[in-house]
Tab-separated table of C-alpha atoms in Angstrom:
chain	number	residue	atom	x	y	z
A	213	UNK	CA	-10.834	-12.622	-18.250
A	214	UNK	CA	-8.389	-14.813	-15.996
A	215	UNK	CA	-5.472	-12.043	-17.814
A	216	UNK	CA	-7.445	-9.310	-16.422
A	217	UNK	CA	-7.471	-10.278	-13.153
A	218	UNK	CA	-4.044	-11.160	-13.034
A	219	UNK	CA	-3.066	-7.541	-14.269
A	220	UNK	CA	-5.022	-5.907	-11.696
A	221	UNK	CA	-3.422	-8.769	-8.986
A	222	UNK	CA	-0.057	-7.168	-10.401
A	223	UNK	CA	-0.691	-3.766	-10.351
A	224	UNK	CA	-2.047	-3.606	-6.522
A	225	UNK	CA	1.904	-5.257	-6.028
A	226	UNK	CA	3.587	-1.903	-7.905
A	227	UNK	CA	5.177	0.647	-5.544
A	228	UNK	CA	2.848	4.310	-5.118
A	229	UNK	CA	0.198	2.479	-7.243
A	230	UNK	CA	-0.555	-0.007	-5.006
A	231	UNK	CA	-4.350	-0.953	-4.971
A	232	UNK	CA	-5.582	2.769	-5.576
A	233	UNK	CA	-4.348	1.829	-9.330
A	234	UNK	CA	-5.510	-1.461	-9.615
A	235	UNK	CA	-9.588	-1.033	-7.972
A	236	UNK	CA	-9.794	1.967	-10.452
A	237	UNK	CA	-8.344	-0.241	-13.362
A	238	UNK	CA	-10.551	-3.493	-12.266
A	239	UNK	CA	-13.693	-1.648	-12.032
A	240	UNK	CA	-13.411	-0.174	-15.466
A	241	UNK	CA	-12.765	-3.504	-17.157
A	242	UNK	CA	-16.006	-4.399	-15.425
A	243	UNK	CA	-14.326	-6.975	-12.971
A	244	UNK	CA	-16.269	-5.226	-9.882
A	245	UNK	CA	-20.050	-4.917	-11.283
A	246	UNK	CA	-22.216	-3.623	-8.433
A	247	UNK	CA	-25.175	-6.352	-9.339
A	248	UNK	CA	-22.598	-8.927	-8.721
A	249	UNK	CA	-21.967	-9.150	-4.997
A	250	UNK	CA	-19.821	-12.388	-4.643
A	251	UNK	CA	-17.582	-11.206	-7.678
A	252	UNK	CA	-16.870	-7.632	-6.686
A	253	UNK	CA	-16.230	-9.207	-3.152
A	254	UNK	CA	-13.755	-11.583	-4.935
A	255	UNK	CA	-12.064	-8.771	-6.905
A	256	UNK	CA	-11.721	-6.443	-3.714
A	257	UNK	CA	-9.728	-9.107	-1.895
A	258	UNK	CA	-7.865	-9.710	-4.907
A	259	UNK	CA	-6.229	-6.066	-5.186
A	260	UNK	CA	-5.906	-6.762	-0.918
A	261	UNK	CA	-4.200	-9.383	-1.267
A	262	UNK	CA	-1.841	-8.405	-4.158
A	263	UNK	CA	-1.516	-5.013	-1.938
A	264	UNK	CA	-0.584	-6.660	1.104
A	265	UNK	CA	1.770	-9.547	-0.509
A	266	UNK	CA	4.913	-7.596	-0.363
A	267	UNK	CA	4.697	-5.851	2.756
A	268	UNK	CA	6.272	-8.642	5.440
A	269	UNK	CA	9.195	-8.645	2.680
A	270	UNK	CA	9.636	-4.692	2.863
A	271	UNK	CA	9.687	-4.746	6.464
A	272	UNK	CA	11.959	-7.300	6.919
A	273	UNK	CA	14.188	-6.809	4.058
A	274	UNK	CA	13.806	-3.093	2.389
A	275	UNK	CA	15.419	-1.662	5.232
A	276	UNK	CA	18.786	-3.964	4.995
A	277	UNK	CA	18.859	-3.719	0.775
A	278	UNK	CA	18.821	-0.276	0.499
A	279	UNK	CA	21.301	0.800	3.717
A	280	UNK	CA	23.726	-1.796	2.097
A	281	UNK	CA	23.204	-0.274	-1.407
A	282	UNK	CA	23.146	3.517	-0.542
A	283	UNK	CA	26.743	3.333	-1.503
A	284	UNK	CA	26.729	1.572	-4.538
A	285	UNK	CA	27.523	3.224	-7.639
A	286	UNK	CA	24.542	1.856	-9.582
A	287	UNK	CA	21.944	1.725	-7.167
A	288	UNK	CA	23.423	4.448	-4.135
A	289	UNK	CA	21.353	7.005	-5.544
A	290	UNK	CA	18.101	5.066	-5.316
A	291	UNK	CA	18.328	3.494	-2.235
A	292	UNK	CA	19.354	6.739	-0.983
A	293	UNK	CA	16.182	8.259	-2.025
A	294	UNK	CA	14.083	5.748	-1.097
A	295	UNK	CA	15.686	5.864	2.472
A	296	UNK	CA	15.310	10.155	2.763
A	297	UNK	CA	12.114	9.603	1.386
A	298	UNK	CA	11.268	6.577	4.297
A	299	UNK	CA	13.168	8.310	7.099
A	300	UNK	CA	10.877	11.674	6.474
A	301	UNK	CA	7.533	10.172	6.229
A	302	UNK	CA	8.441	8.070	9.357
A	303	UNK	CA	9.452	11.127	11.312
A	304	UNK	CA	6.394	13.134	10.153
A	305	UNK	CA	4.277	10.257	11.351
A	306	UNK	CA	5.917	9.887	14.593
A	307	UNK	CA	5.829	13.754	15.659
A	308	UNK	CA	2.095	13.751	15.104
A	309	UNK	CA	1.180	10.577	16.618
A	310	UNK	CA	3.857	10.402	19.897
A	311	UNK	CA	2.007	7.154	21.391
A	312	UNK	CA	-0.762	6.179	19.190
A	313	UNK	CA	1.504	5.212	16.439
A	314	UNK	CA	-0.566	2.081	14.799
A	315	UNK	CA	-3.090	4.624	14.205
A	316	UNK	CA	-1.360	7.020	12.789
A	317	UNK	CA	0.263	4.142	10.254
A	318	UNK	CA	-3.184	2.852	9.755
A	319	UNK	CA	-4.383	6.528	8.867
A	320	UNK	CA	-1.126	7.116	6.576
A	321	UNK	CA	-1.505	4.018	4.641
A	322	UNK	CA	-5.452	4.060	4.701
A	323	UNK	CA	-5.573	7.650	2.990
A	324	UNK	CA	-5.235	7.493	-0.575
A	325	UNK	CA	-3.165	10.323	-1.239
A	326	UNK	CA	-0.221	10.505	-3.566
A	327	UNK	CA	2.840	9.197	-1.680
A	328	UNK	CA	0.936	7.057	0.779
A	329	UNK	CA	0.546	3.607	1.318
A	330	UNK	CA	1.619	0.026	2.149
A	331	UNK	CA	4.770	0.282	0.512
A	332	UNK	CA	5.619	3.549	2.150
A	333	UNK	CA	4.019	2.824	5.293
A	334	UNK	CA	5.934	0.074	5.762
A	335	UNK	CA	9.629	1.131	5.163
A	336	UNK	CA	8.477	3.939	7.293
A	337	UNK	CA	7.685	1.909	9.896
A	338	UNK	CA	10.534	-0.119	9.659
A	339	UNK	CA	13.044	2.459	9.603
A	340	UNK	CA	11.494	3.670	12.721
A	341	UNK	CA	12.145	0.412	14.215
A	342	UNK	CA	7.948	-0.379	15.050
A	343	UNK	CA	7.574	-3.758	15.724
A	344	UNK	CA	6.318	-6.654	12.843
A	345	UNK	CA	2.768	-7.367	14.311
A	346	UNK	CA	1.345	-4.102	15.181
A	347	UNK	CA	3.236	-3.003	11.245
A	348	UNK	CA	1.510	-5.922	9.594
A	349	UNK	CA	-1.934	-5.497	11.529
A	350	UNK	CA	-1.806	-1.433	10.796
A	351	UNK	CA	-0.883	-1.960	7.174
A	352	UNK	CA	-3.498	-4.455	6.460
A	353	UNK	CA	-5.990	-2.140	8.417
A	354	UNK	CA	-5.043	0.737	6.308
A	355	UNK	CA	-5.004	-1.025	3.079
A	356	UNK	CA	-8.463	-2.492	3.429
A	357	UNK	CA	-9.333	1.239	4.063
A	358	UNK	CA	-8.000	2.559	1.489
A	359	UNK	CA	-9.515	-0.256	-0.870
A	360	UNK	CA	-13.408	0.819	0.502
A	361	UNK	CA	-12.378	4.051	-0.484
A	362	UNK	CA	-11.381	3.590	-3.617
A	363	UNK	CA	-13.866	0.678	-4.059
A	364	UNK	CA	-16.871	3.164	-3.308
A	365	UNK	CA	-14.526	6.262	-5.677
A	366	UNK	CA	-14.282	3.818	-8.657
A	367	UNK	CA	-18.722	2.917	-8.406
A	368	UNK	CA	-19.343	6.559	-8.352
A	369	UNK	CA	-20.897	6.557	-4.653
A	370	UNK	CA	-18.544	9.105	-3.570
A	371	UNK	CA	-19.126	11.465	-6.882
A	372	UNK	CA	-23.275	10.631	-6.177
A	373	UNK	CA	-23.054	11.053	-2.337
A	374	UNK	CA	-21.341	14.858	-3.200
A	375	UNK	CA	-23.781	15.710	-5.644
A	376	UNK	CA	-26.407	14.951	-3.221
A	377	UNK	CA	-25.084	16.774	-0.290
A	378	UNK	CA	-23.689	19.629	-2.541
């Protein structure tokens, strides 16, 4: 069981899998059962946690590795990418929020759609030169969205609240 949990601790840490990956993934090994309250709890902050673990090192570092190795031969293509890729979400972000950027973060990394997320939200934000508070509070504000969302996805409250309404 402990293996399980670590795997689903690892997974919320993998780049555009994040904890939309790992909630699915724990709730179908039955670490999230809805009659246990205390151990879906647990399990939830365990794909948070893992989710949020690399962020303060992307914003302080992602930046710095990948402008240094955008000209490498091995990695310039990468880091290139990963900086286009950064640079464009941050600017699409930016022209729709103007001012109420920490919202607009929160809302990008809180949405689980493809492409979105801590890991994206935060080079984004970095490359855009945000400050490290309001980036770490807006990240962990979107994440623990995002993780309801996929929390209430993965128990089928979402599929039984449509069929209801529908």
């Amino acid at each position: 069981m402990f293996i399980k949990y670590m795997i689903v601790f690892f997974i919320s840490m993998i780049p555009l899998i994040e904890l939309r990956g790992a909630i699915p993934v724990a709730a179908a090994w039955g670490l999230m059962p809805t009659g246990n309250l205390p151990q879906l709890i647990a399990t939830y902050a365990l794909c948070i946690v893992g989710n949020m673990l690399p962020v303060p090192v992307i914003y302080l570092f992602a930046r710095k590795f990948l402008e240094w190795g955008q000209d490498k031969k091995l990695i310039g293509g990468i880091c290139t990418f990963f900086l286009t890729k950064g640079a464009r979400a941050g600017k699409k972000l930016e022209a729709k929020a103007g001012n109420g950027m920490f919202i607009a973060l929160l809302l990008f990394v809180g949405i689980p759609l493809p492409g979105t997320g801590a890991w994206s939200g935060t080079l984004a934000a970095s490359l855009l030169d945000m400050k490290f508070k309001p980036t770490i509070l807006a990240v962990m504000a979107g994440v623990l969205l995002a993780g309801i969302i996929m929390l209430l996805a993965s128990l089928g409250v979402l599929g039984a609240a449509g069929a209801i309404l529908g």
